[in-house]
Amino acid sequence: MNGYKPIVEREVKRILRIWKQTLLPPLFTTMLYTIVFGFSLQRSISDISGFSYIQFTLPGLIVMSVIMTAFSQSCSTIFIQKFHGNIQEILVSPIKPFTFVLAHISASIFRGGIIAVILAIFGFAAIGLPLQHIFFATMSILLSITLFSVLGIYTALWARSFDHLQVFQNFLITPLSFLGGVFYSVSTLPQPYLTLSQFNPIFYIVDSFRYGLLGIQEAKPIISLIILTTLCIVGISHVTYLVRIGYKTKH
Amino acid sequence: MIKIKSLHKRYPGMHAVKGINLNIKSGEFFALLGPNGAGKTSIIGMLTGLTTISEGSIKVDSHIAGSEEAKKKIGFVPQEFNMDIFETAYNVLHYNAQYFNVEKHVERVNLLLTELGLYEHRNKKVKELSGGMKRKLMIARALLHDPEIIILDEPTAGIDVESRKFIWKYFREANKNGKTILLTTHYIEEAEQLCNRVGILHKGELLAIENVKDLMLKYNMQKVTLDFKTKKDAVQFAGDKYTVNNKSVTVPGERFTKILDEFTTEKIVQVHTHDKSLEEIFLEMIQ
């Protein structure tokens, strides 16, 4: 695992050095969402599966925040290395492509993990959010960070300008998040949207994390974890291959 | 040490390297000379693993270029600054040493910072360093893992004379200590001063590979400059064949005897001979 430690060390120091950019915005945004969607709307929305609207929504909001953070962590740092040219330091070194990918996923886990823990504590303290199944809560967060960190690496490799970075975020992650049952129960959707939701990975992340916290689910939680694990394995394998062949990093 | 065989590099709409064959021996100081677009950086890119090979092969000892084993043997100083400008000089070396799994890397980093005169600037961010200091930092970065081969792509471009001389001295010493060095440069004087052999590259083809001294002999590089009493005499002598510089005219050495037979020497004040520079040879060859 030659090269793993310095990449993670560099990224962790960078995350902590510019914490106002890396940690504060997702925390602030999620808390704002909680106030707007939760406290103000819950009076007019009835309980869902025995939980208040704010309790039902917060797990999804945490997931949204965590996946955005994981995506932007790997995406921005690798793209900036391409932009400044210092990705060549990695390309001329004997670091294995898999180590490079793993180190960036680890850095995303560090950053996304901090966001998840702080927001979960906020949920426990502010709205009495329960923690029913810690294994499912933890695994769904780890797998979602991994999956979206991999997507961030893809985007950074593919992108040629800062505008390209926004494409995945605006046209893939945000729509999938909103269609993944963050603000509502997917079972309330009419066909064909109900069936289409089964193809949305964010649905499985939100559902399994919500099961971990609230103990309620729409898909079988273990199936959700298997689907997410499969997506992670396929994603890591493919992105490692792209790094190995120098996709858009070698001329 | 480095074996390049039938090497081609094709970009969309461009054939940048056309079937290069080149062997660089262990301990050599070899220069690749060529104008912009000759294919120097493409060859170096393929050697270091930064560029994919379209056809042919490069071996570093017995290892395929771009493999982990080959990368461990190479230290690369690129033409463009390619460091994280927000990191300190120390951290750039600290991280890169670990990419190469350098043992006792703290000592190694401090040694190189000291040798290259950067120790006092170790806590400065890269963006705060001068051009010369950035170049020295890139050199230190390339030497962290004590590579057998050092590849220098225009190492002294855009830096002051003092830094350039320091870098020349440093690599001359490194070569004496057994390092194999491959240099590309626009400063032909640099190749003349430092290298054993040069390869002249033009439009992706290797026009010549020669020992620097042999190249000069082979192309009969001695020149004769005739200083005339008046500019009028110089112009009359030069005719359409030669260029007049004030009252002087420079002619190729092999023409000198014939010229003296054809032209009166009474109007000549002084005759002096000198060798053609590598630059002049280079320009003649690519023309």
Coordinates of N, CA, C and O in Angstrom, one line a residue, chain A residues 2-3 5-7 9-11 13-14 17 80 84-97 245 249-251, chain B residues 9 11 48-52 68 71-72 74 76 78 81-87 91-92 94-96 98-101 141:
Chain A
N2 N 2.0 1.2 -0.7 CA 2.9 2.3 -0.9 C 2.2 3.5 -1.4 O 1.5 3.4 -2.5
G3 N 2.2 4.6 -0.7 CA 1.6 5.9 -1.2 C 0.2 6.1 -0.6 O -0.3 7.2 -0.7
K5 N -0.7 6.2 2.7 CA -0.6 7.1 3.9 C -0.4 8.6 3.5 O -1.1 9.4 4.0
P6 N 0.6 8.9 2.6 CA 0.8 10.3 2.3 C -0.4 11.0 1.6 O -0.7 12.1 1.9
I7 N -1.1 10.2 0.8 CA -2.3 10.8 0.1 C -3.3 11.1 1.1 O -3.9 12.2 1.1
E9 N -2.9 11.5 4.4 CA -2.4 12.5 5.3 C -2.6 13.9 4.7 O -3.1 14.9 5.3
R10 N -2.2 14.0 3.4 CA -2.3 15.3 2.7 C -3.8 15.8 2.6 O -4.1 16.9 2.9
E11 N -4.7 14.9 2.3 CA -6.1 15.2 2.2 C -6.7 15.6 3.5 O -7.5 16.6 3.6
K13 N -5.2 16.8 6.1 CA -4.7 18.1 6.5 C -5.4 19.2 5.8 O -5.6 20.3 6.3
R14 N -5.6 19.0 4.5 CA -6.3 20.0 3.6 C -7.7 20.2 4.1 O -8.2 21.3 4.2
R17 N -7.5 22.1 7.3 CA -7.0 23.5 7.1 C -8.0 24.4 6.5 O -8.1 25.6 6.9
I80 N -8.3 19.5 -9.2 CA -7.3 20.6 -9.0 C -5.9 20.1 -9.3 O -5.0 20.8 -9.8
H84 N -3.5 21.9 -11.8 CA -2.1 22.4 -11.5 C -1.0 21.5 -12.1 O 0.1 21.9 -12.0
G85 N -1.4 20.4 -12.5 CA -0.3 19.5 -13.1 C 0.3 18.6 -12.1 O 1.1 17.7 -12.5
N86 N 0.0 18.7 -10.8 CA 0.7 17.9 -9.8 C 0.2 16.5 -9.7 O 0.8 15.7 -9.0
I87 N -0.8 16.1 -10.5 CA -1.2 14.7 -10.6 C 0.0 13.9 -11.3 O 0.1 12.7 -11.1
Q88 N 0.8 14.6 -12.0 CA 2.0 14.0 -12.5 C 2.9 13.3 -11.5 O 3.6 12.4 -11.7
E89 N 2.9 14.0 -10.3 CA 3.7 13.4 -9.1 C 3.2 11.9 -8.9 O 4.0 11.1 -8.6
I90 N 1.9 11.7 -9.0 CA 1.4 10.4 -8.8 C 1.7 9.5 -10.0 O 2.1 8.3 -9.9
L91 N 1.5 10.1 -11.2 CA 1.7 9.2 -12.4 C 3.1 8.8 -12.6 O 3.3 7.7 -13.2
V92 N 4.1 9.5 -12.2 CA 5.5 9.1 -12.4 C 6.0 8.3 -11.2 O 7.1 7.8 -11.2
S93 N 5.2 8.2 -10.1 CA 5.6 7.4 -8.9 C 5.1 5.9 -9.1 O 4.2 5.7 -9.8
P94 N 5.7 5.1 -8.3 CA 5.2 3.6 -8.3 C 4.0 3.3 -7.5 O 3.7 2.2 -7.2
I95 N 3.2 4.3 -7.3 CA 1.9 4.1 -6.5 C 0.9 3.3 -7.4 O 0.7 3.6 -8.6
K96 N 0.3 2.2 -6.9 CA -0.6 1.4 -7.7 C -1.9 2.2 -7.8 O -2.4 2.9 -6.9
P97 N -2.6 2.0 -9.0 CA -3.8 2.7 -9.2 C -4.9 2.4 -8.1 O -5.6 3.3 -7.7
I245 N -5.0 3.0 -17.0 CA -4.7 3.3 -18.4 C -4.5 4.8 -18.7 O -4.2 5.2 -19.8
T249 N -5.7 11.5 -18.2 CA -4.6 12.0 -17.5 C -3.3 11.8 -18.2 O -2.3 12.6 -18.1
K250 N -3.2 10.8 -19.1 CA -2.0 10.6 -19.9 C -2.4 11.0 -21.3 O -3.5 10.8 -21.8
H251 N -1.4 11.6 -22.0 CA -1.7 12.0 -23.4 C -1.6 10.8 -24.4 O -0.8 9.9 -24.2
Chain B
K9 N 4.8 8.0 -31.7 CA 3.8 8.6 -30.9 C 2.9 9.3 -31.9 O 3.3 10.2 -32.7
Y11 N -0.7 11.5 -32.2 CA -1.8 12.3 -31.6 C -2.8 12.4 -32.7 O -2.5 12.3 -33.9
T48 N 8.7 8.2 -19.1 CA 8.4 8.4 -17.6 C 7.0 7.8 -17.3 O 6.6 7.7 -16.1
G49 N 6.2 7.4 -18.3 CA 4.9 6.9 -18.1 C 3.8 7.9 -18.1 O 2.6 7.7 -17.8
L50 N 4.1 9.2 -18.5 CA 3.1 10.2 -18.5 C 2.4 10.2 -19.8 O 1.3 10.8 -20.0
T51 N 2.9 9.6 -20.8 CA 2.3 9.6 -22.2 C 2.3 8.1 -22.6 O 3.2 7.3 -22.4
T52 N 1.2 7.7 -23.3 CA 1.1 6.4 -23.8 C 1.9 6.2 -25.1 O 2.1 7.1 -25.8
E68 N 6.1 -0.1 -12.6 CA 6.5 0.4 -11.3 C 8.0 0.3 -11.1 O 8.6 1.2 -10.5
K71 N 9.7 3.0 -13.0 CA 9.5 4.3 -12.3 C 10.4 4.5 -11.2 O 10.8 5.7 -10.9
K72 N 10.7 3.4 -10.5 CA 11.6 3.5 -9.3 C 13.0 4.0 -9.7 O 13.7 4.5 -8.9
I74 N 13.7 6.1 -12.1 CA 13.8 7.4 -12.8 C 13.4 8.5 -11.9 O 12.4 8.4 -11.1
F76 N 12.4 12.5 -12.4 CA 12.0 13.3 -13.5 C 11.8 14.8 -13.1 O 11.0 15.1 -12.2
P78 N 10.2 18.0 -14.8 CA 9.5 18.4 -16.0 C 9.8 19.8 -16.3 O 10.4 20.6 -15.6
F81 N 6.2 23.9 -14.2 CA 6.1 23.7 -12.8 C 4.8 22.9 -12.5 O 3.7 23.3 -13.0
N82 N 4.9 21.8 -11.8 CA 3.7 21.0 -11.5 C 3.7 20.6 -10.1 O 3.8 19.4 -9.7
M83 N 3.6 21.6 -9.2 CA 3.5 21.3 -7.8 C 2.3 21.9 -7.2 O 1.7 22.8 -7.8
D84 N 1.8 21.4 -6.1 CA 0.7 22.0 -5.3 C 1.2 23.3 -4.8 O 2.0 23.3 -3.8
I85 N 0.7 24.4 -5.4 CA 1.2 25.7 -5.0 C 0.9 26.1 -3.6 O 1.4 27.1 -3.1
F86 N -0.1 25.4 -3.0 CA -0.5 25.8 -1.6 C 0.2 25.0 -0.6 O 0.0 25.2 0.6
E87 N 1.0 24.0 -1.0 CA 1.8 23.3 0.0 C 3.1 24.0 0.3 O 3.6 24.7 -0.6
N91 N 6.7 20.1 2.7 CA 5.6 19.1 2.5 C 5.6 18.4 1.1 O 5.3 17.3 1.0
V92 N 5.9 19.2 0.1 CA 6.0 18.7 -1.3 C 7.0 17.5 -1.3 O 6.7 16.4 -1.8
H94 N 8.1 15.9 1.5 CA 7.7 14.9 2.5 C 6.7 13.9 1.9 O 6.8 12.7 2.1
Y95 N 5.7 14.4 1.1 CA 4.7 13.5 0.5 C 5.4 12.7 -0.6 O 5.1 11.5 -0.7
N96 N 6.1 13.4 -1.5 CA 6.7 12.7 -2.6 C 7.7 11.6 -2.2 O 7.8 10.5 -2.8
Q98 N 7.4 9.7 0.3 CA 6.6 8.6 0.7 C 6.0 7.9 -0.4 O 5.7 6.7 -0.4
Y99 N 5.7 8.6 -1.5 CA 5.2 8.0 -2.7 C 6.2 6.9 -3.2 O 5.8 5.9 -3.8
F100 N 7.5 7.2 -3.0 CA 8.5 6.3 -3.5 C 9.0 5.4 -2.3 O 10.0 4.7 -2.5
N101 N 8.3 5.5 -1.2 CA 8.7 4.6 -0.1 C 10.2 4.8 0.4 O 10.9 3.9 0.6
R141 N 12.8 17.1 -5.6 CA 11.7 16.1 -5.7 C 12.1 14.9 -6.5 O 11.8 13.8 -6.2

